[in-house]
Short mmCIF file of C-alpha atoms in Angstrom, two decimals:
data_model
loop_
_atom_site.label_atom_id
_atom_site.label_comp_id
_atom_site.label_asym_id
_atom_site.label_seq_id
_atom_site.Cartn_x
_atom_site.Cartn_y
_atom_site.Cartn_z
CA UNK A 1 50.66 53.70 40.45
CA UNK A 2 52.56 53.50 43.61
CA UNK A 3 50.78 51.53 46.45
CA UNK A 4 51.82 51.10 50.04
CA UNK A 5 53.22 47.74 51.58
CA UNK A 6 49.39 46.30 51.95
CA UNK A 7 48.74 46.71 48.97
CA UNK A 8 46.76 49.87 48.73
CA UNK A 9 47.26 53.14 46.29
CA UNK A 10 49.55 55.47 48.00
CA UNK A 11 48.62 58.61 48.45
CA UNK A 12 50.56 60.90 45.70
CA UNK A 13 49.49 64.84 45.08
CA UNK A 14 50.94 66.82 42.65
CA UNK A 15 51.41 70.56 43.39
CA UNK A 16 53.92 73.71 42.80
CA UNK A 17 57.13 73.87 43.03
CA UNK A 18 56.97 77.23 44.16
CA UNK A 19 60.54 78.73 45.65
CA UNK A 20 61.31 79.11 49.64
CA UNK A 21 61.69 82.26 50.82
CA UNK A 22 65.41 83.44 50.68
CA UNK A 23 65.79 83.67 53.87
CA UNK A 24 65.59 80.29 54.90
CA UNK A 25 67.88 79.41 52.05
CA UNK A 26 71.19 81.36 53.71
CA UNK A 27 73.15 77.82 55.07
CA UNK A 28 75.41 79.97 57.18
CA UNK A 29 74.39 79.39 60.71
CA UNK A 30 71.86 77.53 62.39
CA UNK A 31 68.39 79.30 62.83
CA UNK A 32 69.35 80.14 66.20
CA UNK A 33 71.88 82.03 65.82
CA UNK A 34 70.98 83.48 62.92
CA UNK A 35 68.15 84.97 64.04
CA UNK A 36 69.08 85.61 67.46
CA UNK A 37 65.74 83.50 69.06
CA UNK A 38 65.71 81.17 71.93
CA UNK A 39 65.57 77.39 71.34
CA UNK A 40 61.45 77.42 71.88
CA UNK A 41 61.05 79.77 69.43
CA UNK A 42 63.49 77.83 67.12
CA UNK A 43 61.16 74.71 67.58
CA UNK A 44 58.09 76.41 67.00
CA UNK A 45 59.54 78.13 63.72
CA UNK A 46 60.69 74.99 62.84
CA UNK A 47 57.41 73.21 63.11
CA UNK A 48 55.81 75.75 61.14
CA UNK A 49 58.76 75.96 58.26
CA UNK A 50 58.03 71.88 58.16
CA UNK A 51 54.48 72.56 57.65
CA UNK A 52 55.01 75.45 55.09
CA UNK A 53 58.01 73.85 52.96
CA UNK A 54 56.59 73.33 49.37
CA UNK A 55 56.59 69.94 47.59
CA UNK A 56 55.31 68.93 44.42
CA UNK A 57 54.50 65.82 45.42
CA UNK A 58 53.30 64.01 48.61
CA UNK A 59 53.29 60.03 49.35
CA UNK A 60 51.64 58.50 52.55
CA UNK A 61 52.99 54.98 53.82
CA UNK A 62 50.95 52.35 56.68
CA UNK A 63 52.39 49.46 57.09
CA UNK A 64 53.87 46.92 60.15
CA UNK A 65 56.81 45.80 61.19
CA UNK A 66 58.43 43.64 64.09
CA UNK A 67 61.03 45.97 65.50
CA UNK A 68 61.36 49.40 63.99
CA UNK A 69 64.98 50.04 62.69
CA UNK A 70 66.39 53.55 65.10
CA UNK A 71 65.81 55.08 61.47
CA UNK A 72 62.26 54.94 61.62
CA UNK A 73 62.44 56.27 64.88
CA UNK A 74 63.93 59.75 64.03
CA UNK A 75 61.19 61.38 63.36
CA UNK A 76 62.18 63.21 60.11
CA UNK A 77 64.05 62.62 57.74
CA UNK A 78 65.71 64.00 54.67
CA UNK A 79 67.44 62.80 51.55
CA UNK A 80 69.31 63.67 48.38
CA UNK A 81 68.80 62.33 44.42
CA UNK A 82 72.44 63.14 43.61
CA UNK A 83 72.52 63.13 39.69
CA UNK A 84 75.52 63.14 37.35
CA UNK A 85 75.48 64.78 34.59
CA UNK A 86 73.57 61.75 32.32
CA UNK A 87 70.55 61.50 34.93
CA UNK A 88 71.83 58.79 36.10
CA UNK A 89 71.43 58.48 40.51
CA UNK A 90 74.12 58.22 42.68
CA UNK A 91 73.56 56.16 45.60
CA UNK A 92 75.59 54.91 48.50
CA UNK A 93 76.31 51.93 50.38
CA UNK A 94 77.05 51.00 53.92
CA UNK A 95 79.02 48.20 55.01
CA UNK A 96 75.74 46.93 57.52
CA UNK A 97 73.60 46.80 54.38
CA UNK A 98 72.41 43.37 52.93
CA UNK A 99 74.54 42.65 50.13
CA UNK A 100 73.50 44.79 46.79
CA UNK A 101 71.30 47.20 49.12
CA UNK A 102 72.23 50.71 48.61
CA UNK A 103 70.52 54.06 49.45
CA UNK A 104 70.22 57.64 48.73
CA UNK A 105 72.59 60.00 50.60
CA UNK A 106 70.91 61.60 53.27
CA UNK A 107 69.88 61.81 56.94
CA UNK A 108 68.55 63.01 60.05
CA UNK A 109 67.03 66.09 60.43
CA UNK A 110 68.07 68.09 63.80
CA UNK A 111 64.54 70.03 64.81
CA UNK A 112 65.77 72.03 67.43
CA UNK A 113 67.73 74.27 64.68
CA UNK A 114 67.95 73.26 61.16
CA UNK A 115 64.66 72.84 58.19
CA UNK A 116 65.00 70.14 55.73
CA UNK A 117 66.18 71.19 53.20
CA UNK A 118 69.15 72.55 55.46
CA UNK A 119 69.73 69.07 56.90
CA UNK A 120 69.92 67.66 53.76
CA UNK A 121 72.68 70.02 52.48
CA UNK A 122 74.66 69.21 55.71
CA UNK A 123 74.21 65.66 55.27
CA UNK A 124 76.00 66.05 51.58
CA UNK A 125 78.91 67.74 53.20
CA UNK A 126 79.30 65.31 55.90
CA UNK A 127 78.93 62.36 54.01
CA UNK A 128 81.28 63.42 50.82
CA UNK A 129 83.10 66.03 49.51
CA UNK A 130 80.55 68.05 47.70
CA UNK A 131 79.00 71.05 48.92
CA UNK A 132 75.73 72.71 48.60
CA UNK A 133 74.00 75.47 49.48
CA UNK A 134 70.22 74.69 50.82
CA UNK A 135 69.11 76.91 47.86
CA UNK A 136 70.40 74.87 45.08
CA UNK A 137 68.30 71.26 46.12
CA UNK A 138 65.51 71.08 44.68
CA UNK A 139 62.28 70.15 46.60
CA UNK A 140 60.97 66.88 45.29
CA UNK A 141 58.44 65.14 47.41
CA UNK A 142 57.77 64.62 51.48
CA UNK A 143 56.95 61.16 52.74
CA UNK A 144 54.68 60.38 55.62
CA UNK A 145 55.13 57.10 56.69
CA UNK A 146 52.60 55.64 59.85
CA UNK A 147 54.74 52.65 61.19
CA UNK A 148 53.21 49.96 63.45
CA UNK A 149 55.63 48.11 65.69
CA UNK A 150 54.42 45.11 66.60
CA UNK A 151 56.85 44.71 69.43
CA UNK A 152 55.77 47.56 71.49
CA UNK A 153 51.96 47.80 69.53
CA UNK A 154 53.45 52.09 69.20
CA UNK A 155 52.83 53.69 66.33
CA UNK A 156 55.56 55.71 64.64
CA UNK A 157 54.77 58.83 62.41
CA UNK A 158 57.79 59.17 60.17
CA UNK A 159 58.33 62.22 58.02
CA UNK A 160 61.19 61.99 54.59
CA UNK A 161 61.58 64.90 52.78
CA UNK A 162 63.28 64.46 49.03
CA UNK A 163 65.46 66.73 47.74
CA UNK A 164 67.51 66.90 43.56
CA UNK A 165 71.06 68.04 43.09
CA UNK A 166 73.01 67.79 40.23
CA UNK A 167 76.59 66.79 40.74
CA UNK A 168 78.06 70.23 40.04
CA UNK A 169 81.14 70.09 36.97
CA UNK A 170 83.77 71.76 39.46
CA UNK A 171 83.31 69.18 42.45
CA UNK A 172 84.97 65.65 42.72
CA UNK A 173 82.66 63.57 44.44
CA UNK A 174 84.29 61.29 47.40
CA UNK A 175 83.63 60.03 50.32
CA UNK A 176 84.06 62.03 54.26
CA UNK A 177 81.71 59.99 56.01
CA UNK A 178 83.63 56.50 57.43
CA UNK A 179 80.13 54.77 57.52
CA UNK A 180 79.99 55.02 53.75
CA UNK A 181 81.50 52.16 52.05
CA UNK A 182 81.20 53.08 48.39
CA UNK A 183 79.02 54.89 46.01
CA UNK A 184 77.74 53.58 42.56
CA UNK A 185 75.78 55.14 39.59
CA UNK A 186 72.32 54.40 39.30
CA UNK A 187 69.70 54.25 35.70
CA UNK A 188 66.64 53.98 35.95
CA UNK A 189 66.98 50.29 34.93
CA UNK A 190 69.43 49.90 38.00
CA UNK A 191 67.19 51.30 40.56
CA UNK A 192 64.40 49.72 39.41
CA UNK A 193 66.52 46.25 40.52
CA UNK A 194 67.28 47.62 43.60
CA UNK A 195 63.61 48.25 44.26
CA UNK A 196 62.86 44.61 44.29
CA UNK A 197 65.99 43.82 46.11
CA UNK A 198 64.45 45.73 48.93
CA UNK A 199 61.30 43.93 48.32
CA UNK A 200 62.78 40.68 49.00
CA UNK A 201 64.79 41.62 52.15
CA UNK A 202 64.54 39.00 54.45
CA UNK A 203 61.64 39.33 57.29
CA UNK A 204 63.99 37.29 60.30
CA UNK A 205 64.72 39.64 62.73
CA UNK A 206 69.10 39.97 63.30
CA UNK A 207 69.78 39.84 66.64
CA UNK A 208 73.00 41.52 66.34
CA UNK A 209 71.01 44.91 64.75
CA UNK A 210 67.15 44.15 66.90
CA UNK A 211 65.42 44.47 63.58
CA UNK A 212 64.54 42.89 60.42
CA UNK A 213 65.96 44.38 57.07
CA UNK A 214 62.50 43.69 55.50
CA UNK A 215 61.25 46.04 57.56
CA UNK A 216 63.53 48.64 56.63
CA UNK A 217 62.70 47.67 52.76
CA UNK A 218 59.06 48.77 53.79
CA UNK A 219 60.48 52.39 54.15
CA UNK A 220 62.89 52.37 51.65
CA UNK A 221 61.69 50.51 48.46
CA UNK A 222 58.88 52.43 48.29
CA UNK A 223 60.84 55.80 48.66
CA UNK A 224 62.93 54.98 45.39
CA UNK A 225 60.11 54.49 43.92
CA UNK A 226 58.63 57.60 44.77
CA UNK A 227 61.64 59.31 43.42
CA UNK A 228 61.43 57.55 40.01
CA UNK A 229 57.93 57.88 39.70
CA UNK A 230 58.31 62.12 40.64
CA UNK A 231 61.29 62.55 38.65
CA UNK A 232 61.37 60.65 35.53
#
């Protein structure tokens, strides 16, 4: 059962995985222009489209660190479980990672103008080749993560929203995004090893980044295991 970094059961809820409406599913324009509304009334939408998106699962995180990584800072995030055609994940790399550390595709969301699910279809088409509309990925699960930074003794509330897609049969996958270094195919075996590779990141701050990568294994180990644990 998953548990959070002290220890404790995370919080996990199964429900449906009932379909968006269409409209928020045309990736053509942002939702300001496409529905001709002012940028507060894009923000409130947008709050309530966050609230409203449907998950099947939900996963709260608490835990500490020293100096929270700029990721945990974003607010919300969302990400992609690319599949090939055998199951298997496809994750990516980053030159900055720790060596063997890799990650699923994904990124910030923009709140001012874009849902989730949105964001995370951009994020696939800026990253690599493939493209997506916001209807084909798959709601998964949304993480809420409450980070304490010891630094500034702030509390973060972080929100991750997981998304499937299935490498389609008429896209090559490669690489747009220059921060990418490489991508790799994943079992369930393999992520499971990258799980404890997060696990033992190593909890001395680098000066040269302001942050400890243990810390931003707190985050992340626990989100691939959320998406084994939801998918498989």
């Amino acid at each position: 059962m998953p548990r959070d970094q002290r220890g404790r059961v995370a919080a996990r809820h199964p429900g449906s995985r009932a379909s968006a409406p269409k409209w928020r599913n045309r990736q053509t324009r942002t939702l300001q222009e496409r529905m001709g509304i002012t940028p507060v009334e894009v923000r409130i939408l947008s709050s309530a489209l966050m609230q409203d998106t449907s998950f099947p699962f939900s996963h709260t995180l608490n835990f500490e660190v020293q100096a929270a990584p700029s990721v945990m800072r974003r607010k919300h995030h969302a990400l992609i479980a690319l599949r090939d055609a055998d199951g298997s994940f496809i994750l990516s790399r980053k030159e900055v990672y720790p060596v063997g550390i890799y990650r699923l595709i994904g990124g910030g969301v923009e709140e001012d103008d874009e849902t989730s699910q949105h964001a995370a279809a951009r994020e696939l088409s800026e990253e690599t080749t493939l493209t997506a509309d916001a209807a084909d990925l798959t709601p998964v699960c949304r993480v809420k993560a409450h980070i304490f930074e010891e630094k500034s003794a702030e509390t973060f509330d972080f929100t991750l929203d997981l998304f499937e897609y299935y490498l389609p049969d008429d896209q090559t996958l490669k690489l747009r995004d220059d921060e990418l270094e490489k991508v790799r195919s994943f079992t369930k075996a393999d992520v499971e090893s990258l799980i404890t590779e997060y696990e033992s990141l190593p909890d001395t701050v680098v000066p040269d980044y302001g942050f400890a990568w243990g810390d931003y294994g707190k985050l992340f180990g626990p989100v691939h295991r959320f998406m084994l644990d939801d998918l498989l």
